[in-house]
């Protein structure tokens, strides 16, 4: 196991230069597995933000005039650089975020694939010609980059949350100020470094850290910024969307979820247990599309609970750098406190614990993978996104009832179903109020497929061709007599 000694101190990246912040030189970065300080992160003050805004304005002028083909080539180079550094970046990510090394490596490699996808999309931003009503008129539609973007990304996937926003923006010809996650800044900075080393002109991507509310309240209304993209909680997202609305800024919001996973009476039970237990505890449950309300047909319920509980008990929890560890610590102390509170509340409402339920040790933010049954709807966990390794399992008796329960919450991000029946699958996917539906497997979050929610889970897409829409304006040009 490598020592944390080589963990980098993280600086701001503004106008092509890494620099200390004018607010604080070095707030501590903690390793969530040990609670030890492993590095520092610079905090931006107002003068850094002004410098980043000026740089983004200049960067936009430069980058929006670079041809799509050249943007494509540079982005492909950045992807190759990131891929080449994947082992080193993954280790840094595990040290600061806690996830098992294999997950960190997968995230870094997937980020390189995301850059490749958006690089290719840069070359496909086609406009169109609309047949005119008069012979001497030409009507065309062109897609133009929306302008400098302010992007805000969280700590659960330090690279992947950032790479989608930054790469779609760059593919469209936009410049970016990225406010990265203060608790997991180094792996996010490694993404920016890959772009720097690929030769991205100064000012096109700028990276800042600091007090999130101070930065968002300054950047969102600022006239240089033309587009906002945020990933995080619904509460914060609503505030930022309101602020953006007051200033008529384009917005993408990728917010919380509380994904129902329905196991119908005709499901492949073993497959459902295996897939759902794997997905639920990935990244210690700190995933917006995590299956978080398991709804199981009453005829399979007991067997499912037994199988799921057994699969959960098999999960080896520990330091993400250690061999064989499947679940690391939670990323910060807030999640441990939230797991304790949600579990205690469910038990107080009469829920039963089949496994887990407690913090592990008193060093590091470890919490046992936890399964609850007989949880009444009045318990908080049935309505609040857990964002951690605690999951309720509930029985249902009819398709109508389970779809109604699945749609009960204001969230609508991801939904899952296990069934061998085309009728169940079709009915579920048609009636579920959700931005994404995955049936009999977990097939979400690929670069080439749409990614986003509805209702309180936000709006806009961060994957597929749809993701480019957020970063382009449509311009209609009609010309007569030429
Ligand atoms: P939080 O709600 O304070 O922060 C969530 C994210 O938003 C963080 O990255 C934070 O830096 C950012 N943020 C907070 N206030 C902001 C502001 N005023 N302006 C700009 N950015 C701001 O809480 P937290 O403890 O970090 O996370 C708790 C909850 O956030 C979780 O329960 C989960 O629901 C949600 N979350 C969602 C995602 C996701 O992938 N959708 C990721 C991380 C956290």
Short mmCIF file of C-alpha atoms and ligand atoms in Angstrom, two decimals:
data_model
loop_
_atom_site.label_atom_id
_atom_site.label_comp_id
_atom_site.label_asym_id
_atom_site.label_seq_id
_atom_site.Cartn_x
_atom_site.Cartn_y
_atom_site.Cartn_z
CA UNK A 1 0.00 0.00 0.00
CA UNK A 2 1.46 3.34 -0.97
CA UNK A 3 1.81 6.03 1.65
CA UNK A 4 -0.20 9.24 1.49
CA UNK A 5 3.09 11.19 1.36
CA UNK A 6 2.87 11.69 -2.39
CA UNK A 7 -0.61 13.17 -2.29
CA UNK A 8 -0.50 16.54 -4.08
CA UNK A 9 -1.46 19.84 -2.49
CA UNK A 10 -4.19 21.20 -4.70
CA UNK A 11 -4.07 24.67 -6.18
CA UNK A 12 -6.44 26.76 -8.25
CA UNK A 13 -5.96 26.74 -12.02
CA UNK A 14 -6.67 30.12 -13.54
CA UNK A 15 -5.69 31.40 -16.97
CA UNK A 16 -3.31 28.52 -17.53
CA UNK A 17 -1.48 28.89 -14.20
CA UNK A 18 -1.67 26.87 -10.98
CA UNK A 19 -1.79 29.25 -8.04
CA UNK A 20 -2.59 29.51 -4.37
CA UNK A 21 -5.91 31.04 -3.38
CA UNK A 22 -6.24 34.53 -2.00
CA UNK A 23 -8.81 33.36 0.59
CA UNK A 24 -6.99 30.46 2.31
CA UNK A 25 -3.70 28.99 1.28
CA UNK A 26 -4.46 25.50 2.40
CA UNK A 27 -7.57 24.01 3.92
CA UNK A 28 -6.97 20.40 4.96
CA UNK A 29 -7.95 17.39 2.86
CA UNK A 30 -8.76 14.35 5.00
CA UNK A 31 -8.43 10.68 4.18
CA UNK A 32 -11.89 9.33 5.11
CA UNK A 33 -10.42 5.92 5.95
CA UNK A 34 -8.07 7.32 8.61
CA UNK A 35 -9.27 10.90 9.25
CA UNK A 36 -5.65 11.97 8.75
CA UNK A 37 -4.74 15.13 6.90
CA UNK A 38 -3.25 14.10 3.57
CA UNK A 39 -2.95 17.44 1.81
CA UNK A 40 -4.33 20.91 1.39
CA UNK A 41 -6.65 22.66 -1.02
CA UNK A 42 -6.46 26.33 -1.97
CA UNK A 43 -9.55 28.49 -1.49
CA UNK A 44 -10.46 31.17 -4.00
CA UNK A 45 -11.22 34.70 -2.88
CA UNK A 46 -13.00 37.37 -4.87
CA UNK A 47 -9.84 38.39 -6.75
CA UNK A 48 -9.28 34.79 -7.90
CA UNK A 49 -12.87 34.58 -9.10
CA UNK A 50 -12.49 37.85 -10.99
CA UNK A 51 -9.32 36.49 -12.58
CA UNK A 52 -11.13 33.26 -13.50
CA UNK A 53 -14.01 35.22 -15.05
CA UNK A 54 -11.64 37.34 -17.12
CA UNK A 55 -9.77 34.22 -18.19
CA UNK A 56 -12.99 32.42 -19.13
CA UNK A 57 -14.10 35.41 -21.20
CA UNK A 58 -10.76 35.40 -23.05
CA UNK A 59 -10.77 31.60 -23.23
CA UNK A 60 -14.19 31.64 -24.85
CA UNK A 61 -13.03 34.07 -27.53
CA UNK A 62 -10.13 31.76 -28.36
CA UNK A 63 -11.79 28.35 -28.06
CA UNK A 64 -15.05 29.16 -29.81
CA UNK A 65 -12.98 29.99 -32.91
CA UNK A 66 -10.98 26.76 -32.84
CA UNK A 67 -12.35 24.40 -35.47
CA UNK A 68 -14.40 21.41 -34.36
CA UNK A 69 -11.75 19.11 -35.79
CA UNK A 70 -8.97 20.73 -33.75
CA UNK A 71 -11.12 20.60 -30.60
CA UNK A 72 -11.70 16.92 -31.28
CA UNK A 73 -7.96 16.23 -31.66
CA UNK A 74 -7.02 18.04 -28.47
CA UNK A 75 -9.74 16.33 -26.46
CA UNK A 76 -8.69 12.90 -27.72
CA UNK A 77 -5.17 13.71 -26.57
CA UNK A 78 -6.45 14.70 -23.11
CA UNK A 79 -8.31 11.37 -22.91
CA UNK A 80 -5.12 9.46 -23.74
CA UNK A 81 -3.15 11.41 -21.12
CA UNK A 82 -5.76 10.69 -18.44
CA UNK A 83 -5.85 7.01 -19.41
CA UNK A 84 -2.07 6.85 -19.16
CA UNK A 85 -2.24 8.25 -15.62
CA UNK A 86 -5.22 6.18 -14.50
CA UNK A 87 -3.36 4.14 -11.86
CA UNK A 88 -1.87 7.20 -10.20
CA UNK A 89 -5.11 9.20 -10.35
CA UNK A 90 -7.17 6.30 -8.99
CA UNK A 91 -4.88 6.02 -5.98
CA UNK A 92 -5.27 9.73 -5.27
CA UNK A 93 -9.03 9.39 -5.58
CA UNK A 94 -9.17 6.50 -3.12
CA UNK A 95 -7.03 8.41 -0.64
CA UNK A 96 -9.29 11.46 -0.66
CA UNK A 97 -12.71 9.91 -1.35
CA UNK A 98 -12.45 6.44 0.16
CA UNK A 99 -13.87 4.26 -2.62
CA UNK A 100 -12.12 0.96 -3.39
CA UNK A 101 -9.19 1.31 -5.75
CA UNK A 102 -10.92 -0.80 -8.43
CA UNK A 103 -13.88 1.60 -8.45
CA UNK A 104 -11.55 4.61 -8.60
CA UNK A 105 -9.69 3.07 -11.52
CA UNK A 106 -12.93 2.33 -13.33
CA UNK A 107 -14.10 5.90 -12.78
CA UNK A 108 -10.86 7.34 -14.19
CA UNK A 109 -10.92 5.08 -17.23
CA UNK A 110 -14.60 5.84 -17.80
CA UNK A 111 -13.78 9.55 -17.65
CA UNK A 112 -11.32 9.10 -20.51
CA UNK A 113 -14.07 7.34 -22.48
CA UNK A 114 -16.39 10.27 -21.74
CA UNK A 115 -13.84 12.72 -23.13
CA UNK A 116 -13.55 10.56 -26.28
CA UNK A 117 -17.32 10.54 -26.72
CA UNK A 118 -17.67 14.31 -26.41
CA UNK A 119 -14.62 14.86 -28.63
CA UNK A 120 -16.45 12.98 -31.33
CA UNK A 121 -19.66 14.92 -30.66
CA UNK A 122 -17.70 18.15 -31.31
CA UNK A 123 -17.53 17.10 -34.96
CA UNK A 124 -21.24 16.35 -35.18
CA UNK A 125 -22.81 19.64 -34.16
CA UNK A 126 -24.73 19.78 -37.42
CA UNK A 127 -27.05 22.61 -38.31
CA UNK A 128 -29.77 22.32 -40.95
CA UNK A 129 -31.18 23.99 -44.05
CA UNK A 130 -34.91 24.72 -44.03
CA UNK A 131 -36.59 24.87 -47.47
CA UNK A 132 -37.67 28.47 -48.00
CA UNK A 133 -40.99 29.82 -49.22
CA UNK A 134 -39.31 32.05 -51.81
CA UNK A 135 -36.78 31.02 -54.46
CA UNK A 136 -34.16 33.62 -53.54
CA UNK A 137 -34.20 32.94 -49.77
CA UNK A 138 -31.84 30.67 -47.92
CA UNK A 139 -32.77 29.61 -44.35
CA UNK A 140 -30.19 27.94 -42.17
CA UNK A 141 -29.97 26.89 -38.53
CA UNK A 142 -26.55 26.86 -36.86
CA UNK A 143 -25.49 25.71 -33.41
CA UNK A 144 -23.17 28.04 -31.54
CA UNK A 145 -21.47 27.61 -28.15
CA UNK A 146 -23.49 29.21 -25.38
CA UNK A 147 -20.51 31.02 -23.79
CA UNK A 148 -18.50 30.73 -20.55
CA UNK A 149 -19.93 28.05 -18.27
CA UNK A 150 -19.92 27.86 -14.45
CA UNK A 151 -19.96 24.20 -13.41
CA UNK A 152 -20.35 22.93 -9.82
CA UNK A 153 -19.48 19.32 -9.06
CA UNK A 154 -19.63 17.15 -5.91
CA UNK A 155 -17.39 14.73 -4.07
CA UNK A 156 -19.01 11.34 -4.75
CA UNK A 157 -17.49 10.90 -8.23
CA UNK A 158 -14.73 13.52 -8.17
CA UNK A 159 -13.75 13.05 -11.82
CA UNK A 160 -16.87 11.72 -13.43
CA UNK A 161 -19.18 14.48 -12.27
CA UNK A 162 -16.72 17.04 -13.63
CA UNK A 163 -15.74 15.34 -16.87
CA UNK A 164 -19.27 15.27 -18.26
CA UNK A 165 -19.77 18.99 -17.81
CA UNK A 166 -16.29 20.12 -18.83
CA UNK A 167 -16.06 17.86 -21.87
CA UNK A 168 -19.52 18.63 -23.26
CA UNK A 169 -18.80 22.34 -22.81
CA UNK A 170 -15.41 22.08 -24.53
CA UNK A 171 -16.84 20.02 -27.38
CA UNK A 172 -19.38 22.77 -28.02
CA UNK A 173 -16.67 25.48 -27.98
CA UNK A 174 -17.43 26.92 -24.53
CA UNK A 175 -14.96 27.93 -21.83
CA UNK A 176 -15.49 26.76 -18.24
CA UNK A 177 -15.00 27.79 -14.64
CA UNK A 178 -15.23 24.54 -12.71
CA UNK A 179 -15.92 24.75 -8.97
CA UNK A 180 -14.66 21.36 -7.94
CA UNK A 181 -15.30 19.42 -4.72
CA UNK A 182 -13.25 20.80 -1.80
CA UNK A 183 -13.23 17.43 0.00
CA UNK A 184 -11.96 15.47 -3.01
CA UNK A 185 -10.12 18.07 -5.08
CA UNK A 186 -6.97 16.28 -6.23
CA UNK A 187 -8.50 13.75 -8.60
CA UNK A 188 -10.70 16.47 -10.07
CA UNK A 189 -7.57 18.59 -10.56
CA UNK A 190 -5.96 15.64 -12.37
CA UNK A 191 -8.69 15.91 -15.01
CA UNK A 192 -7.90 19.58 -15.55
CA UNK A 193 -4.18 18.77 -15.67
CA UNK A 194 -4.81 16.23 -18.44
CA UNK A 195 -6.48 18.98 -20.47
CA UNK A 196 -3.64 21.38 -19.69
CA UNK A 197 -1.03 18.85 -20.78
CA UNK A 198 -2.96 18.14 -23.97
CA UNK A 199 -2.38 21.80 -24.89
CA UNK A 200 -5.68 23.47 -24.05
CA UNK A 201 -5.15 27.24 -24.39
CA UNK A 202 -4.94 29.25 -21.16
CA UNK A 203 -8.29 30.44 -19.84
CA UNK A 204 -10.42 27.80 -21.57
CA UNK A 205 -10.75 25.70 -18.40
CA UNK A 206 -10.33 27.25 -14.96
CA UNK A 207 -10.59 25.36 -11.70
CA UNK A 208 -11.54 26.93 -8.38
CA UNK A 209 -12.33 25.70 -4.88
CA UNK A 210 -13.60 27.63 -1.88
CA UNK A 211 -16.81 28.29 0.01
CA UNK A 212 -19.43 26.86 -2.39
CA UNK A 213 -22.20 29.37 -1.63
CA UNK A 214 -19.85 32.36 -1.96
CA UNK A 215 -18.61 31.13 -5.32
CA UNK A 216 -22.02 30.26 -6.75
CA UNK A 217 -23.58 33.52 -5.56
CA UNK A 218 -20.83 35.46 -7.30
CA UNK A 219 -20.50 33.47 -10.53
CA UNK A 220 -24.12 32.69 -11.36
CA UNK A 221 -25.35 36.30 -11.66
CA UNK A 222 -22.11 37.50 -13.27
CA UNK A 223 -22.69 38.76 -16.83
CA UNK A 224 -19.69 36.85 -18.23
CA UNK A 225 -21.25 33.52 -17.24
CA UNK A 226 -23.90 32.30 -19.70
CA UNK A 227 -24.65 28.79 -18.50
CA UNK A 228 -24.85 27.01 -15.13
CA UNK A 229 -24.50 23.30 -14.52
CA UNK A 230 -24.80 21.82 -11.04
CA UNK A 231 -24.70 18.32 -9.57
CA UNK A 232 -25.65 17.91 -5.92
CA UNK A 233 -28.61 17.93 -3.60
CA UNK A 234 -32.12 19.02 -4.58
CA UNK A 235 -32.19 21.65 -1.82
CA UNK A 236 -29.07 23.39 -3.12
CA UNK A 237 -30.07 22.83 -6.75
CA UNK A 238 -33.36 24.67 -6.27
CA UNK A 239 -31.54 27.66 -4.77
CA UNK A 240 -29.05 27.81 -7.62
CA UNK A 241 -31.74 27.33 -10.27
CA UNK A 242 -33.73 30.20 -8.75
CA UNK A 243 -30.67 32.43 -8.79
CA UNK A 244 -29.92 31.45 -12.38
CA UNK A 245 -33.55 32.09 -13.32
CA UNK A 246 -33.40 35.60 -11.88
CA UNK A 247 -30.52 36.29 -14.26
CA UNK A 248 -31.95 34.37 -17.24
CA UNK A 249 -29.08 31.89 -17.35
CA UNK A 250 -29.28 28.52 -19.04
CA UNK A 251 -29.26 25.72 -16.44
CA UNK A 252 -28.62 21.98 -16.12
CA UNK A 253 -29.51 20.43 -12.75
CA UNK A 254 -28.48 16.87 -11.86
CA UNK A 255 -29.93 16.43 -8.38
CA UNK A 256 -30.87 13.80 -5.87
CA UNK A 257 -32.91 10.64 -6.37
CA UNK A 258 -34.49 7.84 -4.38
CA UNK A 259 -34.58 5.12 -7.00
CA UNK A 260 -37.24 2.42 -6.74
CA UNK A 261 -36.07 -1.09 -7.68
CA UNK A 262 -39.04 -3.36 -8.29
CA UNK A 263 -38.62 -7.14 -8.23
CA UNK A 264 -41.71 -8.59 -9.90
CA UNK A 265 -43.10 -12.05 -9.13
CA UNK A 266 -41.58 -13.49 -12.33
CA UNK A 267 -38.07 -12.07 -11.78
CA UNK A 268 -34.86 -14.08 -11.87
CA UNK A 269 -34.38 -13.87 -8.10
CA UNK A 270 -30.66 -14.71 -8.04
CA UNK A 271 -29.94 -12.13 -10.71
CA UNK A 272 -31.95 -9.47 -8.85
CA UNK A 273 -30.15 -10.17 -5.55
CA UNK A 274 -26.74 -10.10 -7.20
CA UNK A 275 -27.28 -6.98 -9.29
CA UNK A 276 -29.09 -4.96 -6.65
CA UNK A 277 -26.70 -5.73 -3.82
CA UNK A 278 -23.76 -4.88 -6.08
CA UNK A 279 -25.33 -1.61 -7.23
CA UNK A 280 -26.66 -0.51 -3.85
CA UNK A 281 -23.32 -0.65 -2.04
CA UNK A 282 -21.13 0.65 -4.87
CA UNK A 283 -19.33 3.79 -3.70
CA UNK A 284 -20.81 3.03 -0.24
CA UNK A 285 -24.25 3.98 -1.58
CA UNK A 286 -23.19 7.56 -2.32
CA UNK A 287 -24.57 7.45 -5.84
CA UNK A 288 -27.50 9.51 -7.13
CA UNK A 289 -28.80 6.56 -9.20
CA UNK A 290 -28.30 3.99 -6.45
CA UNK A 291 -31.27 1.60 -6.04
CA UNK A 292 -32.56 2.86 -2.69
CA UNK A 293 -36.12 1.57 -2.26
CA UNK A 294 -36.26 -2.15 -2.92
CA UNK A 295 -39.86 -3.19 -3.61
CA UNK A 296 -40.27 -6.96 -3.85
CA UNK A 297 -43.35 -9.00 -4.79
CA UNK A 298 -44.75 -10.71 -1.70
CA UNK A 299 -44.33 -14.19 -3.21
CA UNK A 300 -40.53 -13.67 -3.45
CA UNK A 301 -40.12 -11.37 -0.49
CA UNK A 302 -38.75 -13.70 2.19
CA UNK A 303 -36.34 -15.39 -0.18
CA UNK A 304 -35.19 -12.03 -1.54
CA UNK A 305 -34.61 -10.62 1.95
CA UNK A 306 -32.59 -13.70 2.94
CA UNK A 307 -30.50 -13.62 -0.24
CA UNK A 308 -29.94 -9.87 -0.15
CA UNK A 309 -29.00 -9.94 3.54
CA UNK A 310 -26.52 -12.76 2.92
CA UNK A 311 -24.99 -10.93 -0.06
CA UNK A 312 -24.71 -7.78 2.08
CA UNK A 313 -22.94 -9.65 4.88
CA UNK A 314 -20.33 -10.85 2.37
CA UNK A 315 -19.24 -7.29 1.53
CA UNK A 316 -15.76 -6.67 2.86
CA UNK A 317 -15.54 -3.14 4.27
CA UNK A 318 -12.19 -1.44 4.77
CA UNK A 319 -9.59 0.97 3.49
CA UNK A 320 -10.16 1.28 -0.25
CA UNK A 321 -6.44 0.77 -0.91
CA UNK A 322 -6.50 -2.72 0.64
CA UNK A 323 -6.85 -5.84 -1.46
CA UNK A 324 -10.32 -7.40 -1.60
CA UNK A 325 -12.16 -4.45 -0.04
CA UNK A 326 -15.54 -3.98 -1.72
CA UNK A 327 -16.79 -0.99 0.25
CA UNK A 328 -14.69 1.84 1.64
CA UNK A 329 -15.55 4.45 4.25
CA UNK A 330 -18.15 7.10 3.61
CA UNK A 331 -16.63 10.22 2.11
CA UNK A 332 -17.18 12.48 5.10
CA UNK A 333 -18.48 12.49 8.67
CA UNK A 334 -21.83 14.01 7.56
CA UNK A 335 -22.77 10.79 5.79
CA UNK A 336 -21.97 8.67 8.89
CA UNK A 337 -24.17 10.90 11.02
CA UNK A 338 -26.91 10.72 8.39
CA UNK A 339 -26.75 6.88 8.32
CA UNK A 340 -26.96 6.73 12.12
CA UNK A 341 -29.92 9.10 12.16
CA UNK A 342 -31.83 7.39 9.32
CA UNK A 343 -31.31 3.94 10.86
CA UNK A 344 -32.33 5.06 14.36
CA UNK A 345 -35.41 6.78 12.96
CA UNK A 346 -36.46 3.67 10.99
CA UNK A 347 -36.01 1.43 14.05
CA UNK A 348 -37.99 3.88 16.18
CA UNK A 349 -40.79 3.56 13.60
CA UNK A 350 -40.81 -0.24 14.01
CA UNK A 351 -38.41 -1.32 11.25
CA UNK A 352 -36.35 -4.51 11.63
CA UNK A 353 -32.65 -4.78 11.00
CA UNK A 354 -31.50 -7.90 9.14
CA UNK A 355 -27.84 -6.87 9.05
CA UNK A 356 -25.61 -3.88 9.85
CA UNK A 357 -26.90 -0.75 11.53
CA UNK A 358 -23.77 0.63 13.14
CA UNK A 359 -20.66 2.65 12.62
CA UNK A 360 -17.52 0.51 12.37
CA UNK A 361 -14.73 1.49 14.77
CA UNK A 362 -14.03 5.04 15.81
CA UNK A 363 -11.42 6.02 13.24
CA UNK A 364 -12.46 6.60 9.65
CA UNK A 365 -15.99 7.13 8.38
CA UNK A 366 -16.97 3.47 8.16
CA UNK A 367 -20.58 2.31 8.42
CA UNK A 368 -21.87 -1.24 8.10
CA UNK A 369 -23.81 -2.17 4.95
CA UNK A 370 -27.29 -2.11 6.44
CA UNK A 371 -30.58 -3.76 5.47
CA UNK A 372 -33.94 -2.75 6.94
CA UNK A 373 -37.30 -4.48 6.54
CA UNK A 374 -40.84 -3.70 7.71
CA UNK A 375 -40.12 0.00 7.33
CA UNK A 376 -43.31 2.08 7.46
CA UNK A 377 -43.74 4.92 4.97
CA UNK A 378 -43.60 7.35 7.88
CA UNK A 379 -39.90 6.55 8.43
CA UNK A 380 -37.62 9.18 6.96
CA UNK A 381 -35.64 6.72 4.86
CA UNK A 382 -38.75 5.92 2.80
CA UNK A 383 -38.79 9.50 1.55
CA UNK A 384 -35.29 10.93 2.04
CA UNK A 385 -32.43 9.96 -0.22
CA UNK A 386 -30.11 7.88 2.01
CA UNK A 387 -26.90 8.56 0.03
CA UNK A 388 -25.13 5.87 2.01
CA UNK A 389 -25.09 2.11 2.65
CA UNK A 390 -28.55 1.72 4.23
CA UNK A 391 -31.44 0.19 2.28
CA UNK A 392 -35.08 -0.57 3.07
CA UNK A 393 -36.82 -3.61 1.49
CA UNK A 394 -40.63 -3.61 1.30
CA UNK A 395 -43.16 -6.11 -0.10
CA UNK A 396 -45.92 -5.35 -2.64
CA UNK A 397 -48.87 -7.31 -3.93
CA UNK A 398 -49.95 -5.74 -7.24
CA UNK A 399 -48.37 -4.00 -10.22
CA UNK A 400 -50.60 -0.97 -9.88
CA UNK A 401 -49.74 -0.58 -6.20
CA UNK A 402 -46.00 -0.85 -6.75
CA UNK A 403 -45.96 1.64 -9.60
CA UNK A 404 -47.94 4.05 -7.44
CA UNK A 405 -45.45 3.59 -4.60
CA UNK A 406 -42.50 3.99 -6.99
CA UNK A 407 -43.97 7.30 -8.19
CA UNK A 408 -44.91 8.53 -4.70
CA UNK A 409 -41.84 10.71 -4.16
CA UNK A 410 -41.06 14.02 -5.83
CA UNK A 411 -37.80 12.51 -7.19
CA UNK A 412 -37.54 11.05 -10.69
CA UNK A 413 -33.96 10.14 -11.54
CA UNK A 414 -33.47 6.38 -11.97
CA UNK A 415 -35.79 3.36 -11.66
CA UNK A 416 -35.07 -0.35 -11.89
CA UNK A 417 -37.15 -3.45 -12.47
CA UNK A 418 -36.51 -7.19 -12.55
CA UNK A 419 -39.01 -9.28 -14.49
CA UNK A 420 -39.23 -11.98 -17.18
CA UNK A 421 -42.51 -10.56 -18.44
CA UNK A 422 -42.65 -8.14 -21.35
CA UNK A 423 -45.99 -6.87 -20.01
CA UNK A 424 -44.50 -5.96 -16.63
CA UNK A 425 -41.46 -4.37 -18.24
CA UNK A 426 -43.51 -2.33 -20.68
CA UNK A 427 -46.07 -1.21 -18.14
CA UNK A 428 -43.33 -0.25 -15.68
CA UNK A 429 -41.25 1.72 -18.17
CA UNK A 430 -44.33 3.53 -19.55
CA UNK A 431 -45.81 4.56 -16.22
CA UNK A 432 -42.74 5.26 -14.12
CA UNK A 433 -41.98 8.95 -13.59
CA UNK A 434 -38.24 8.81 -14.02
CA UNK A 435 -35.55 10.13 -16.34
CA UNK A 436 -33.90 6.71 -16.64
CA UNK A 437 -35.23 3.15 -16.46
CA UNK A 438 -33.05 0.05 -16.38
CA UNK A 439 -34.64 -3.41 -16.59
CA UNK A 440 -32.90 -6.67 -15.64
CA UNK A 441 -29.51 -4.99 -15.49
CA UNK A 442 -27.84 -1.76 -14.44
CA UNK A 443 -27.14 -0.08 -17.72
CA UNK A 444 -27.04 3.61 -16.82
CA UNK A 445 -24.40 6.34 -17.03
CA UNK A 446 -22.63 5.44 -20.27
CA UNK A 447 -21.22 8.43 -22.16
CA UNK A 448 -23.39 7.71 -25.20
CA UNK A 449 -26.72 7.40 -23.34
CA UNK A 450 -28.82 10.21 -21.83
CA UNK A 451 -28.31 10.82 -18.12
CA UNK A 452 -30.66 13.03 -16.14
CA UNK A 453 -33.79 13.32 -14.07
CA UNK A 454 -37.25 14.83 -13.97
CA UNK A 455 -39.35 16.34 -11.16
CA UNK A 456 -37.20 17.26 -8.14
CA UNK A 457 -34.26 15.34 -9.61
CA UNK A 458 -33.61 18.21 -11.99
CA UNK A 459 -33.53 18.79 -15.73
CA UNK A 460 -31.20 18.50 -18.68
CA UNK A 461 -29.07 15.57 -19.73
CA UNK A 462 -25.42 14.84 -19.08
CA UNK A 463 -24.96 12.01 -21.54
CA UNK A 464 -25.68 11.08 -25.13
CA UNK A 465 -26.25 13.54 -27.93
CA UNK A 466 -28.74 15.29 -25.61
CA UNK A 467 -25.87 16.48 -23.40
CA UNK A 468 -24.65 18.83 -26.12
CA UNK A 469 -27.97 20.70 -26.18
CA UNK A 470 -27.11 22.32 -22.86
CA UNK A 471 -24.03 24.04 -24.28
CA UNK A 472 -25.29 25.36 -27.61
CA UNK A 473 -27.53 28.15 -28.77
CA UNK A 474 -29.60 27.77 -31.88
CA UNK A 475 -29.21 30.60 -34.37
CA UNK A 476 -31.57 30.96 -37.32
CA UNK A 477 -30.20 32.86 -40.32
CA UNK A 478 -32.37 33.77 -43.28
CA UNK A 479 -30.80 35.46 -46.32
CA UNK A 480 -32.50 36.82 -49.40
CA UNK A 481 -31.15 37.76 -52.80
CA UNK A 482 -27.56 36.48 -52.57
P1 LIG B 1 -24.68 19.72 0.38
O1 LIG B 1 -26.08 19.66 -0.08
O2 LIG B 1 -24.26 20.88 1.19
O3 LIG B 1 -23.67 19.67 -0.86
C1 LIG B 1 -23.88 18.91 -2.02
C2 LIG B 1 -22.95 19.49 -3.10
O4 LIG B 1 -23.37 20.80 -3.42
C3 LIG B 1 -21.50 19.64 -2.64
O5 LIG B 1 -20.67 19.34 -3.73
C4 LIG B 1 -21.36 21.11 -2.25
O6 LIG B 1 -20.07 21.61 -2.47
C5 LIG B 1 -22.33 21.77 -3.20
N1 LIG B 1 -22.94 22.97 -2.66
C6 LIG B 1 -23.56 23.11 -1.46
N2 LIG B 1 -24.05 24.35 -1.32
C7 LIG B 1 -23.71 25.02 -2.46
C8 LIG B 1 -23.95 26.35 -2.93
N3 LIG B 1 -24.65 27.22 -2.22
N4 LIG B 1 -23.46 26.67 -4.15
C9 LIG B 1 -22.78 25.79 -4.91
N5 LIG B 1 -22.55 24.52 -4.52
C10 LIG B 1 -23.01 24.14 -3.32
O7 LIG B 1 -24.40 18.45 1.23
P2 LIG B 1 -23.36 17.28 1.26
O8 LIG B 1 -23.26 16.86 2.67
O9 LIG B 1 -22.08 17.56 0.55
O10 LIG B 1 -24.14 16.17 0.45
C11 LIG B 1 -25.39 15.77 0.98
C12 LIG B 1 -26.40 15.52 -0.05
O11 LIG B 1 -26.07 16.02 -1.32
C13 LIG B 1 -26.57 14.04 -0.27
O12 LIG B 1 -27.48 13.52 0.66
C14 LIG B 1 -27.07 13.94 -1.65
O13 LIG B 1 -28.48 14.03 -1.64
C15 LIG B 1 -26.56 15.15 -2.32
N6 LIG B 1 -25.50 14.86 -3.28
C16 LIG B 1 -25.89 14.47 -4.50
C17 LIG B 1 -24.94 14.15 -5.44
C18 LIG B 1 -25.36 13.69 -6.81
O14 LIG B 1 -24.60 12.99 -7.44
N7 LIG B 1 -26.54 14.09 -7.29
C19 LIG B 1 -23.58 14.23 -5.11
C20 LIG B 1 -23.22 14.65 -3.83
C21 LIG B 1 -24.19 14.98 -2.92
#
